[in-house]
mmCIF file of C-alpha atoms in Angstrom:
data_model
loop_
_atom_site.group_PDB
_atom_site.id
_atom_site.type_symbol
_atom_site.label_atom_id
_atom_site.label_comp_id
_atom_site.label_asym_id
_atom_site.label_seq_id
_atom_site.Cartn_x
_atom_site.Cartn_y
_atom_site.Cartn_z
ATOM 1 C CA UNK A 1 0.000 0.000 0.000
ATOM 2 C CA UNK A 2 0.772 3.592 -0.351
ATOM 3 C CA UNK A 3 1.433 6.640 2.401
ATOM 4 C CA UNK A 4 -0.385 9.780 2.050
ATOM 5 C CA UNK A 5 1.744 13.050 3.637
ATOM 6 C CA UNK A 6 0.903 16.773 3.947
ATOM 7 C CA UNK A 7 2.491 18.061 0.877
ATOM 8 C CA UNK A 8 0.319 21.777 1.564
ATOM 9 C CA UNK A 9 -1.491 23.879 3.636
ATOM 10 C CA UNK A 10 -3.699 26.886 3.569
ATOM 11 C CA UNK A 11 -5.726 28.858 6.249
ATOM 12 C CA UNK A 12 -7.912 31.689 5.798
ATOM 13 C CA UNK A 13 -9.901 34.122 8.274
ATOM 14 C CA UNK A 14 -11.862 36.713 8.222
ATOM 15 C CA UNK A 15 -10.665 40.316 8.749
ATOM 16 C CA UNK A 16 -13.147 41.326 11.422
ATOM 17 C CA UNK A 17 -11.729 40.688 14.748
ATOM 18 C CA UNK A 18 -14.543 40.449 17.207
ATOM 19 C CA UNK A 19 -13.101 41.206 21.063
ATOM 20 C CA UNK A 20 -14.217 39.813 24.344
ATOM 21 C CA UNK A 21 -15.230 43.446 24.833
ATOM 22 C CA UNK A 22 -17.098 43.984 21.550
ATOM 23 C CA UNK A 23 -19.620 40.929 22.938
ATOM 24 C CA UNK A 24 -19.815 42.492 26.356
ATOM 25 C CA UNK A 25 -21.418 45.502 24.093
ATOM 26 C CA UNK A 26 -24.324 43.210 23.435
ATOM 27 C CA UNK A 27 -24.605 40.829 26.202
ATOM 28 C CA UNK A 28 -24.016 40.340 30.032
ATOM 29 C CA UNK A 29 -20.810 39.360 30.288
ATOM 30 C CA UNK A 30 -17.219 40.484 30.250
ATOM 31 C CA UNK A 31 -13.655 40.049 29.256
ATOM 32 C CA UNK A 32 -12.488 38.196 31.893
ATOM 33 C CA UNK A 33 -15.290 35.422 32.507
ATOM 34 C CA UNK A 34 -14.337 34.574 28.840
ATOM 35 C CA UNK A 35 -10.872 34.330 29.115
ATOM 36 C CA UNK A 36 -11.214 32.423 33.020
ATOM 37 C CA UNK A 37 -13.534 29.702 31.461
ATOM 38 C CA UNK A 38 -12.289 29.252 27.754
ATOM 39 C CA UNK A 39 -8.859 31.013 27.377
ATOM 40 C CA UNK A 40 -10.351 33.087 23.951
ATOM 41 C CA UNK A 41 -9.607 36.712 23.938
ATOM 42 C CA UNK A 42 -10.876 37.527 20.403
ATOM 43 C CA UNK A 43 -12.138 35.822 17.477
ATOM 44 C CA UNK A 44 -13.216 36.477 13.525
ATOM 45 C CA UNK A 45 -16.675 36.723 12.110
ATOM 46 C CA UNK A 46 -17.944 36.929 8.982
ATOM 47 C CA UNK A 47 -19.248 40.212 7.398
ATOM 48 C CA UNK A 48 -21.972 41.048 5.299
ATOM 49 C CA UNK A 49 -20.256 42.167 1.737
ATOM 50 C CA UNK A 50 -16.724 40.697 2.458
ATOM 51 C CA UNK A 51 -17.237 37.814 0.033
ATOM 52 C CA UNK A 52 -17.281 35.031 2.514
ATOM 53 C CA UNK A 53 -19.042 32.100 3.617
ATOM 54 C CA UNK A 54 -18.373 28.802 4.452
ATOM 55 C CA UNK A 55 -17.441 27.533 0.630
ATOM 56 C CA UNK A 56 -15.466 31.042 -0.187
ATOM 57 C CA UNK A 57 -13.469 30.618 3.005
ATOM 58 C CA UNK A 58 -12.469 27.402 2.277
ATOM 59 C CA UNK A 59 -11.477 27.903 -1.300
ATOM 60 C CA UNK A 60 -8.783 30.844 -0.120
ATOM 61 C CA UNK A 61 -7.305 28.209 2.205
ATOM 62 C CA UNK A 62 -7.308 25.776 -0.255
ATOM 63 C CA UNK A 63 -5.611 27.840 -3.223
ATOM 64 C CA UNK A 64 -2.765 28.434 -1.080
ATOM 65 C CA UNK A 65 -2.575 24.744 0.054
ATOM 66 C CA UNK A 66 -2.234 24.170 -3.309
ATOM 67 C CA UNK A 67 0.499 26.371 -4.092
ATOM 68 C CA UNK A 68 2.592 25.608 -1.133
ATOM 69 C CA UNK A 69 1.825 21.287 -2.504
ATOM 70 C CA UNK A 70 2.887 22.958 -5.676
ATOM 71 C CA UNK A 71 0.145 20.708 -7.810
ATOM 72 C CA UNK A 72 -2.235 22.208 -9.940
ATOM 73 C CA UNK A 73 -5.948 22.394 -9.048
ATOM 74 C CA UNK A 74 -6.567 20.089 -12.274
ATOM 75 C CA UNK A 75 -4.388 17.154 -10.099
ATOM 76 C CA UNK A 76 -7.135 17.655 -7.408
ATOM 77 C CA UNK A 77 -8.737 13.789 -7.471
ATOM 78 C CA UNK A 78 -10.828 14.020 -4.695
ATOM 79 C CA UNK A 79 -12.002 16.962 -2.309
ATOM 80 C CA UNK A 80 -13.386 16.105 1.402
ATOM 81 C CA UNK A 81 -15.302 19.238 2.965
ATOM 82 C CA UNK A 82 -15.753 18.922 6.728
ATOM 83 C CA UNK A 83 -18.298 21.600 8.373
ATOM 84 C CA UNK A 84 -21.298 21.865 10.055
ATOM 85 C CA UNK A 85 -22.034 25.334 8.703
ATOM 86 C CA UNK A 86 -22.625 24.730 5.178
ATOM 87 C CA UNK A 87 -24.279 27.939 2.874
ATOM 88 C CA UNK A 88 -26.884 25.447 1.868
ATOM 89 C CA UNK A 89 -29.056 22.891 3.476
ATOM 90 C CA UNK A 90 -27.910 20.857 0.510
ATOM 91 C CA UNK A 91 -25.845 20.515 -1.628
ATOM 92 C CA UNK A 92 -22.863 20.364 0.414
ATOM 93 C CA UNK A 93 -20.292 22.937 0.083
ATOM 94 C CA UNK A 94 -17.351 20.210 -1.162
ATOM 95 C CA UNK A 95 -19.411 20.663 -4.838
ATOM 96 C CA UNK A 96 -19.209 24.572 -4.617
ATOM 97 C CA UNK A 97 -15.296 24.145 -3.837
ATOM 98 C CA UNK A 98 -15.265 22.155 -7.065
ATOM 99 C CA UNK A 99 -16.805 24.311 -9.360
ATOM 100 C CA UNK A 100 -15.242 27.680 -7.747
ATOM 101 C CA UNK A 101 -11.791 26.073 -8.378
ATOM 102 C CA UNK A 102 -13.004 25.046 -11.744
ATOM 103 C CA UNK A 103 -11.859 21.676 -11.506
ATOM 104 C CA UNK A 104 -13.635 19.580 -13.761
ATOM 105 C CA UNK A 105 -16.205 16.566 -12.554
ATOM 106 C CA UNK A 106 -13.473 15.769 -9.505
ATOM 107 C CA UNK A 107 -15.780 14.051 -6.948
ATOM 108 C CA UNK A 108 -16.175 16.074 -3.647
ATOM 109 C CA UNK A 109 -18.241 14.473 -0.728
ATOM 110 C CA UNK A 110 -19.178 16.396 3.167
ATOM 111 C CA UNK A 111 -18.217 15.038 6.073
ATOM 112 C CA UNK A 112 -20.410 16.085 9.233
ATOM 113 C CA UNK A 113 -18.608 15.362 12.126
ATOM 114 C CA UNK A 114 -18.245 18.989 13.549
ATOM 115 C CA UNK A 115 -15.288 19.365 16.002
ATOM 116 C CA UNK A 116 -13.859 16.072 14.921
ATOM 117 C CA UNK A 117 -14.500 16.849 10.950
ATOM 118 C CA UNK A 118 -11.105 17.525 9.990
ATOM 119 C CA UNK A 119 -9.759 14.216 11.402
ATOM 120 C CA UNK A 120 -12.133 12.378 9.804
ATOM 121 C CA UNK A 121 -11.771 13.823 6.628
ATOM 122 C CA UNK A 122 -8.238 13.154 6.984
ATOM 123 C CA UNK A 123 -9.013 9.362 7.475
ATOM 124 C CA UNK A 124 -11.007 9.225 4.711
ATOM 125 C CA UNK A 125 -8.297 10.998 2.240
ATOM 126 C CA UNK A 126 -5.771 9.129 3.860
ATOM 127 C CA UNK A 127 -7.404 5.488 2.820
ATOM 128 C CA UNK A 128 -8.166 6.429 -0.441
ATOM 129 C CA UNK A 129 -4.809 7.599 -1.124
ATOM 130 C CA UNK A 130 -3.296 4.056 0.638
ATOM 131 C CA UNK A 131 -5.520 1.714 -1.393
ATOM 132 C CA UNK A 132 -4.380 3.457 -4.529
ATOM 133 C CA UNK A 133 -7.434 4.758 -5.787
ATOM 134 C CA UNK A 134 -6.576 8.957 -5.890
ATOM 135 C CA UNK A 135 -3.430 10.553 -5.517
ATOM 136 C CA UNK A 136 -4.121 13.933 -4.714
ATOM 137 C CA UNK A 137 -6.714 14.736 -2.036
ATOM 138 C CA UNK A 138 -7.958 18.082 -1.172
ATOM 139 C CA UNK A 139 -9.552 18.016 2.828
ATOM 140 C CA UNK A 140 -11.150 21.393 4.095
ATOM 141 C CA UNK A 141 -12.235 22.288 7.275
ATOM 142 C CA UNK A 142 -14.175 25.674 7.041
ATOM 143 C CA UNK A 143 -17.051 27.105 9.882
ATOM 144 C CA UNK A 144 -18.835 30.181 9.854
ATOM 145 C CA UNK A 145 -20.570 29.895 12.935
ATOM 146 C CA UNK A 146 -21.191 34.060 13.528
ATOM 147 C CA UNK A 147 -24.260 33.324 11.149
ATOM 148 C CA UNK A 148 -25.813 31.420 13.598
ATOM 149 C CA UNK A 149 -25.196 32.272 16.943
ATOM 150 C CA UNK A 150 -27.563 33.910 19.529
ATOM 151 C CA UNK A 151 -25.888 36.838 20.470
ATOM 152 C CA UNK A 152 -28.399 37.788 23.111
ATOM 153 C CA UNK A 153 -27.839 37.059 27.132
ATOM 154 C CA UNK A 154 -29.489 33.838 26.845
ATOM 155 C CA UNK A 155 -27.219 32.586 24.636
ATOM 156 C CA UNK A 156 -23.900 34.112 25.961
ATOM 157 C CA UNK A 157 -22.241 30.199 27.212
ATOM 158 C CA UNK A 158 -22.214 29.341 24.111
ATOM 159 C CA UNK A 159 -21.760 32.115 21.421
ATOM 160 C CA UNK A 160 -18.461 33.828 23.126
ATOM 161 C CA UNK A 161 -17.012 30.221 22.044
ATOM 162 C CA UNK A 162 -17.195 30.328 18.832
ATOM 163 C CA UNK A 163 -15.369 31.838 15.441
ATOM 164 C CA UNK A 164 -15.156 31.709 11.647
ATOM 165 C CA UNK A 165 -12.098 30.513 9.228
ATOM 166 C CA UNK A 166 -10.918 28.324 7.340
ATOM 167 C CA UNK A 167 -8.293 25.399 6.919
ATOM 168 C CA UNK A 168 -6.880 23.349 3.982
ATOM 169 C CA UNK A 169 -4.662 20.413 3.565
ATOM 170 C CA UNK A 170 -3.202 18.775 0.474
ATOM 171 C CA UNK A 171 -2.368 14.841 0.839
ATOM 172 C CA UNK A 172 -0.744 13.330 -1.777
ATOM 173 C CA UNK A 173 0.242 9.584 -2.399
ATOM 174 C CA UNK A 174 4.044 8.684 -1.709
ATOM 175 C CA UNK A 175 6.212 5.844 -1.946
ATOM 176 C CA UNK A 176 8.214 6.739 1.271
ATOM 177 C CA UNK A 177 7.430 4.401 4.076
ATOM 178 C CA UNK A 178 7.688 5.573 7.733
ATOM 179 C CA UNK A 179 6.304 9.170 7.155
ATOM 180 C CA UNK A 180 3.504 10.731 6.344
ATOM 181 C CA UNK A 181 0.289 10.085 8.215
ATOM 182 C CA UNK A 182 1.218 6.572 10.043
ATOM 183 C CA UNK A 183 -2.118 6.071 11.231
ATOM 184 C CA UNK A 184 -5.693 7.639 12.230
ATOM 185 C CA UNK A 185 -8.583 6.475 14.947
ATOM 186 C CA UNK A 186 -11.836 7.815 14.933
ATOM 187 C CA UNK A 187 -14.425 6.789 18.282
ATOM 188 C CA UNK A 188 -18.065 7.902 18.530
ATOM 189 C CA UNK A 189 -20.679 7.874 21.085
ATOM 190 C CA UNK A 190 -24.052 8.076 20.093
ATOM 191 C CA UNK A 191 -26.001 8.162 23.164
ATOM 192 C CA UNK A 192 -24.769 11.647 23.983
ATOM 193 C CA UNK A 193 -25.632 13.102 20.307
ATOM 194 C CA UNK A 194 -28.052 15.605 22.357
ATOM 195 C CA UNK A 195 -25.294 17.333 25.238
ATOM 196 C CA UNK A 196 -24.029 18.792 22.118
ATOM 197 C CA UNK A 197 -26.539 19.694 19.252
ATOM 198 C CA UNK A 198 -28.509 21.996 17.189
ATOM 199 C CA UNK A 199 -31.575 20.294 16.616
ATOM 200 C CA UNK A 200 -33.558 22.492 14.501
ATOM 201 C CA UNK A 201 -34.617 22.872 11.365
ATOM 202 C CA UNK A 202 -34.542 19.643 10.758
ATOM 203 C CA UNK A 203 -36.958 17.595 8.799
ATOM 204 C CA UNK A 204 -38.554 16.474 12.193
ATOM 205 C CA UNK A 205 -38.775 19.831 13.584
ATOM 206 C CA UNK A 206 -39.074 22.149 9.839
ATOM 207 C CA UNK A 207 -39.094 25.761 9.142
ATOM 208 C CA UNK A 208 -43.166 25.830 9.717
ATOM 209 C CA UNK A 209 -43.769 24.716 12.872
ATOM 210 C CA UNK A 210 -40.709 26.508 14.599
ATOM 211 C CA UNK A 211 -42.626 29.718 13.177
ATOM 212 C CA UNK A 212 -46.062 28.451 14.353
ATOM 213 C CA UNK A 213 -44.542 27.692 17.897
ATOM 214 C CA UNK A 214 -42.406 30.834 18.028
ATOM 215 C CA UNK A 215 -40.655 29.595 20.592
ATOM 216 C CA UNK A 216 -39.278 31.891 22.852
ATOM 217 C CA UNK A 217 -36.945 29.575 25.104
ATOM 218 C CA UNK A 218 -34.936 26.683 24.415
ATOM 219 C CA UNK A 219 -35.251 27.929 20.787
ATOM 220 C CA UNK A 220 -34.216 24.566 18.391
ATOM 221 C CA UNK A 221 -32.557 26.994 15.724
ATOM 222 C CA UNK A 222 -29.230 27.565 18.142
ATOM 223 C CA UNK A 223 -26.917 25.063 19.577
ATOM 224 C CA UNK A 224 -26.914 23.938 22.778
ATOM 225 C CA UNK A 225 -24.037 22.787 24.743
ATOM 226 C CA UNK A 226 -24.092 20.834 28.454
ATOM 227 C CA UNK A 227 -20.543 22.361 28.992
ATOM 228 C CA UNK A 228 -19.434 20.531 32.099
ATOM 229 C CA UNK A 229 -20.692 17.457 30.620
ATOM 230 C CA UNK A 230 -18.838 17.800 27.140
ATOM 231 C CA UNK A 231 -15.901 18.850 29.359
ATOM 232 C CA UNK A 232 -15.758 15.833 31.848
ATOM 233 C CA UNK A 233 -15.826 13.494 28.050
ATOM 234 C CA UNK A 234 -13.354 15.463 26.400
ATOM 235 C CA UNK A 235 -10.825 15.086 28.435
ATOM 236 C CA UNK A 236 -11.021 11.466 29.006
ATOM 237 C CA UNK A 237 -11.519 10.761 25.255
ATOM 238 C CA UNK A 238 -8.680 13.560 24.255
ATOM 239 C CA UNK A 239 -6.277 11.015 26.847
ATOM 240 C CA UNK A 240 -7.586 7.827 25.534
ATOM 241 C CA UNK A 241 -7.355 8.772 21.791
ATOM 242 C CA UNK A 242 -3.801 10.234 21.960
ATOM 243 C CA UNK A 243 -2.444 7.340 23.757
ATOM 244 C CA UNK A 244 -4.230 4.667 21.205
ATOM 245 C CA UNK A 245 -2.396 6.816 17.999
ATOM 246 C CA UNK A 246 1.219 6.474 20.056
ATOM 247 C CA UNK A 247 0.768 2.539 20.962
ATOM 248 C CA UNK A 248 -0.177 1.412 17.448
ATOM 249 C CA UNK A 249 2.879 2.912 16.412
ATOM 250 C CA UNK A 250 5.383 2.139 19.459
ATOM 251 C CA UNK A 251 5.739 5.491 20.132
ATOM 252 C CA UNK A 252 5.938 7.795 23.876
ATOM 253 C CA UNK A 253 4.368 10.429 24.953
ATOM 254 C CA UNK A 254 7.691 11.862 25.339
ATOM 255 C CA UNK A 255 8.349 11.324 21.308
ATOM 256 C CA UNK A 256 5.425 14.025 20.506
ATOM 257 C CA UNK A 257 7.542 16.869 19.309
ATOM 258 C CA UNK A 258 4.242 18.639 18.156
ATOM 259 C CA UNK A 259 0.652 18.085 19.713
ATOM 260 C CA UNK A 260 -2.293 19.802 17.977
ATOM 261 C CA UNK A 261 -5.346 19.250 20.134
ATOM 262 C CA UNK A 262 -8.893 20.806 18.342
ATOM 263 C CA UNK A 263 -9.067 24.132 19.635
ATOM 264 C CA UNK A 264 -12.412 23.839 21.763
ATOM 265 C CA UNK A 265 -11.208 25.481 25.140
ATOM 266 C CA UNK A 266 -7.901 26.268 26.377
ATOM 267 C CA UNK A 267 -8.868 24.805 29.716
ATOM 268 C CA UNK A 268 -8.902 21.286 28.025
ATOM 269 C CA UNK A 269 -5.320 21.406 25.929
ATOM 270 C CA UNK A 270 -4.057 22.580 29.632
ATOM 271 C CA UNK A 271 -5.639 19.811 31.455
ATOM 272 C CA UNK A 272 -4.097 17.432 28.610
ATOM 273 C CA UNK A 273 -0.609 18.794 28.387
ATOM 274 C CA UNK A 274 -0.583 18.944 32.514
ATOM 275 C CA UNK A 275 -1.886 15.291 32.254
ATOM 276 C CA UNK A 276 0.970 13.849 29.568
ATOM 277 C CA UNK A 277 3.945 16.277 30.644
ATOM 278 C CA UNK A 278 4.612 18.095 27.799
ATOM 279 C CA UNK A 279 6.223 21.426 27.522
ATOM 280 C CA UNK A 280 4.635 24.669 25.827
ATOM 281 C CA UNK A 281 6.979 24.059 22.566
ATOM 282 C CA UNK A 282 5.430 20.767 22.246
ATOM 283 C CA UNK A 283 1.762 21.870 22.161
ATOM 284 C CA UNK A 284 0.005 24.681 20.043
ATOM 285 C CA UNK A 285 -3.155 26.661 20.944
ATOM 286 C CA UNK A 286 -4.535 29.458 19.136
ATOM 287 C CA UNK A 287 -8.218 29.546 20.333
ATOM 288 C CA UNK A 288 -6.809 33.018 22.059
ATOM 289 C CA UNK A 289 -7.251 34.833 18.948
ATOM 290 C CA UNK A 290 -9.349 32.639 17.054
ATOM 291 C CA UNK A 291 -12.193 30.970 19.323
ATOM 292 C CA UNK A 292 -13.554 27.651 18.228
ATOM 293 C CA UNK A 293 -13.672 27.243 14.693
ATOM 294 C CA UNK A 294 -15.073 23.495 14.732
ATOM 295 C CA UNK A 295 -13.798 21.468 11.765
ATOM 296 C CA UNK A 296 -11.764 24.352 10.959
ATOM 297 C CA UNK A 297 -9.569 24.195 13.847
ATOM 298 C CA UNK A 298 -6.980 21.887 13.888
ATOM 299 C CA UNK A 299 -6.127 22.932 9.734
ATOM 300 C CA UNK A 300 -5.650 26.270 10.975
ATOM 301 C CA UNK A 301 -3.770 25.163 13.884
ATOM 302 C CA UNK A 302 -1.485 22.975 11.875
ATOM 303 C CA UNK A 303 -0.992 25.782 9.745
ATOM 304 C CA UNK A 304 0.311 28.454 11.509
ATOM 305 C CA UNK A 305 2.724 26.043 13.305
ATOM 306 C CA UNK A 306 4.106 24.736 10.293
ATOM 307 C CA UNK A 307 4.367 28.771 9.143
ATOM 308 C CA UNK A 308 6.000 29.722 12.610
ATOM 309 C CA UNK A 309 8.643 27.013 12.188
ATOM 310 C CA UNK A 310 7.157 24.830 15.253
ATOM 311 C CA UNK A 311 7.134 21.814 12.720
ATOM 312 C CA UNK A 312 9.859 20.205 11.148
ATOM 313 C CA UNK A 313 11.155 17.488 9.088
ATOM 314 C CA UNK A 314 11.149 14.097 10.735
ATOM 315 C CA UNK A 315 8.347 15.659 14.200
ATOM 316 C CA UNK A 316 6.233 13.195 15.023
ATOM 317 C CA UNK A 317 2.666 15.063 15.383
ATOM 318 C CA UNK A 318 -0.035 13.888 17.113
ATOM 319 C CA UNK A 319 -3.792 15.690 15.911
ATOM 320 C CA UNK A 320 -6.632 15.040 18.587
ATOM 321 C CA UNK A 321 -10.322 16.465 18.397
ATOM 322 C CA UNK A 322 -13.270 15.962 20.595
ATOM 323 C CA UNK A 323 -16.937 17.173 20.048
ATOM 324 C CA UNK A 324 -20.729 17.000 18.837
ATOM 325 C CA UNK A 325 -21.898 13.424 18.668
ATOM 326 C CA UNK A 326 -20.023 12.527 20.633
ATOM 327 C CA UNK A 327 -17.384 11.980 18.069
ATOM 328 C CA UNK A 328 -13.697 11.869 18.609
ATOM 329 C CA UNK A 329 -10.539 10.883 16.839
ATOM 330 C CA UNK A 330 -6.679 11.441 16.289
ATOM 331 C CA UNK A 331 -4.159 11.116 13.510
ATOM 332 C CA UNK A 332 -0.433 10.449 14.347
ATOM 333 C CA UNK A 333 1.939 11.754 11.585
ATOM 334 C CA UNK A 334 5.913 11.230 10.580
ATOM 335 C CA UNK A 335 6.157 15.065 8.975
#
C-alpha cells in the first residue's frame, strides 16, 4: 500500500476581529469570565459584503494549500469538505469548492462530524490515497458559525465560544514508508448526540412549525451545549485517543515533538498537556485569537505552526479532536 503526507497547507480568516469586549457591548458578560472559562480573547466573524461564507473561506485556504503542494488544481482527485455550517441545506459545500476552483467533474463528498471533521476527513483521504485509488486529495475544514449564533444574554455560554475561518490540507500519495500520516482512529458515542446539538430545522422539527410555535426559550434553531458534561468526556476521550495513535505505532508520549489538540477550550489542551507532561513548545493553541472554529480548527492550527517554524522534518505530530456526537478521533503523523 501507499502513504499519504501533507504536501500543503492553507488557512484563511476573516478580517473582522470580534473582542471579548465587543460581545460584552451586546450581552451580560465580560472580558475576563471569557478568558477564566475558555482562554479566547478575540475571534473572527464573517461580514456582510466581504465575500465570505463557508465555501469562499475554504477555497482561499485551499488555493494556497495548493500552491505551497505545488500541484495544480486540475491534479485535485478528490475533495473532502468537513463543516457543520454549510451555505446550503444541501448541496454540500465540497461541490461549490469544485466548481469555484473550476476543476472539472473531480468528486467532492461532506463530512459532518463537527469538532472532529477535519480528522475524519483526513481518514477518509488518507485510505483512499493508501488503497491506490486517488493521488491527490484536497480536505477542508471551514465554519462560519457568527451566522448562527444567539448573540443575546441567553445565549452568551455558548456564542463567546465560537469563530469563523478556514483550513486546507493537500495529501498526496508517496512511496516513502515511515512518514507521512502513520495512522488515524476515529471513536463515537451516540447516546450523547443531544449534550451537544442543534436540533432544529430539521426535517422532524421544519421551518413551519418553529414559526407556528415561536418559541421563545430553548429555541431549536441555536446550539446547545451541556458544557461541564462535554468537558468531563473530552478530556477522558482527548487522553484515551492520543495514547491509542502512540501505541499502534510504538511510540511515547515523550516522542510528541508537536501536539495539535482541536481548539475547543484552552482549559482542556491545559488539562491534557498537565496530564501527559509536555512542555509549551510541544503543544500549540490558538483559540486566544481565534475561538472555536469546529472542523476548521486543527487545519488552521497545523498551519500556523508549520508557518511559525514549530514543525519540522522528521516531528512526530499527534492531531486530537473531541466534540458533537459525541465523536472523537486522532491522527499520528511522521512530517
Amino acid at each position: 500500500m501507499y502513504t499519504s503526507r501533507i504536501a500543503g497547507m492553507g488557512k484563511y480568516v476573516p478580517e473582522n476581529v470580534v473582542t471579548n469586549d465587543d460581545l460584552a457591548s451586546i450581552m451580560d458578560t465580560n472580558d475576563a469570565w471569557i478568558q477564566e472559562r475558555t482562554g479566547i480573547k478575540e475571534r473572527r466573524y464573517i461580514q456582510k459584503g466581504d465575500d465570505n461564507s463557508t465555501a469562499t473561506m475554504g477555497v482561499k485556504a485551499a488555493k494556497i494549500a495548493l500552491e505551497r503542494a505545488g500541484i495544480s488544481k486540475d491534479d485535485v482527485d478528490l475533495i473532502v469538505f468537513a463543516t457543520l455550517s454549510p451555505d446550503y441545506y444541501f448541496p454540500g459545500c465540497g461541490v461549490q469548492v469544485q466548481e469555484l476552483l473550476d476543476i472539472h467533474t473531480c468528486p467532492a463528498l461532506d463530512v459532518r462530524n463537527q469538532c472532529s471533521g477535519f480528522i475524519y476527513g483526513l481518514s477518509v483521504a488518507d485510505q483512499f490515497i493508501k488503497t491506490g485509488m486517488y493521488k491527490n486529495v484536497l480536505v477542508i475544514g471551514s465554519e462560519n458559525h457568527s451566522g448562527g449564533l444567539d448573540f443575546t444574554t441567553r445565549g452568551r455560554s455558548v456564542s463567546v465560544i465560537f469563530g469563523d475561518g478556514a483550513g486546507a490540507a493537500i495529501l498526496t500519495r508517496s512511496d516513502k514508508g515511515g512518514h507521512g500520516i502513520l495512522s488515524t482512529h476515529l471513536h463515537s458515542e451516540g447516546k450523547h448526540a443531544l449534550e451537544l446539538s442543534l436540533k432544529g430545522p430539521s426535517t422532524e422539527y421544519w421551518v413551519p412549525q418553529i414559526i407556528e410555535d415561536d418559541p421563545q426559550e430553548d429555541i431549536p434553531y441555536y446550539p446547545y451545549m451541556n458544557g461541564q458534561f462535554v468537558f468531563k468526556n473530552a478530556v477522558v476521550r482527548f487522553s484515551e485517543v492520543i495514547m491509542e495513535g502512540l501505541k499502534t505505532n510504538n511510540l511515547q508520549v515523550s516522542d510528541i515533538d508537536m501536539l495539535i489538540p482541536h481548539q475547543a477550550n484552552l482549559r482542556i489542551s491545559q488539562f491534557i498537556q498537565k496530564k501527559f507532561e509536555l512542555s509549551d513548545d510541544q503543544v500549540y493553541n490558538n483559540i486566544q485569537k481565534y475561538g472555536n472554529t469546529t472542523a476548521a480548527s486543527i487545519p488552521i492550527a497545523l498551519t500556523e505552526a508549520w508557518e511559525e517554524g514549530k514543525i519540522k522534518e522528521g516531528d512526530t505530530v499527534v492531531l486530537a479532536a473531541f466534540g458533537s456526537g459525541f465523536t472523537w478521533g486522532s491522527a499520528v503523523i511522521k512530517w
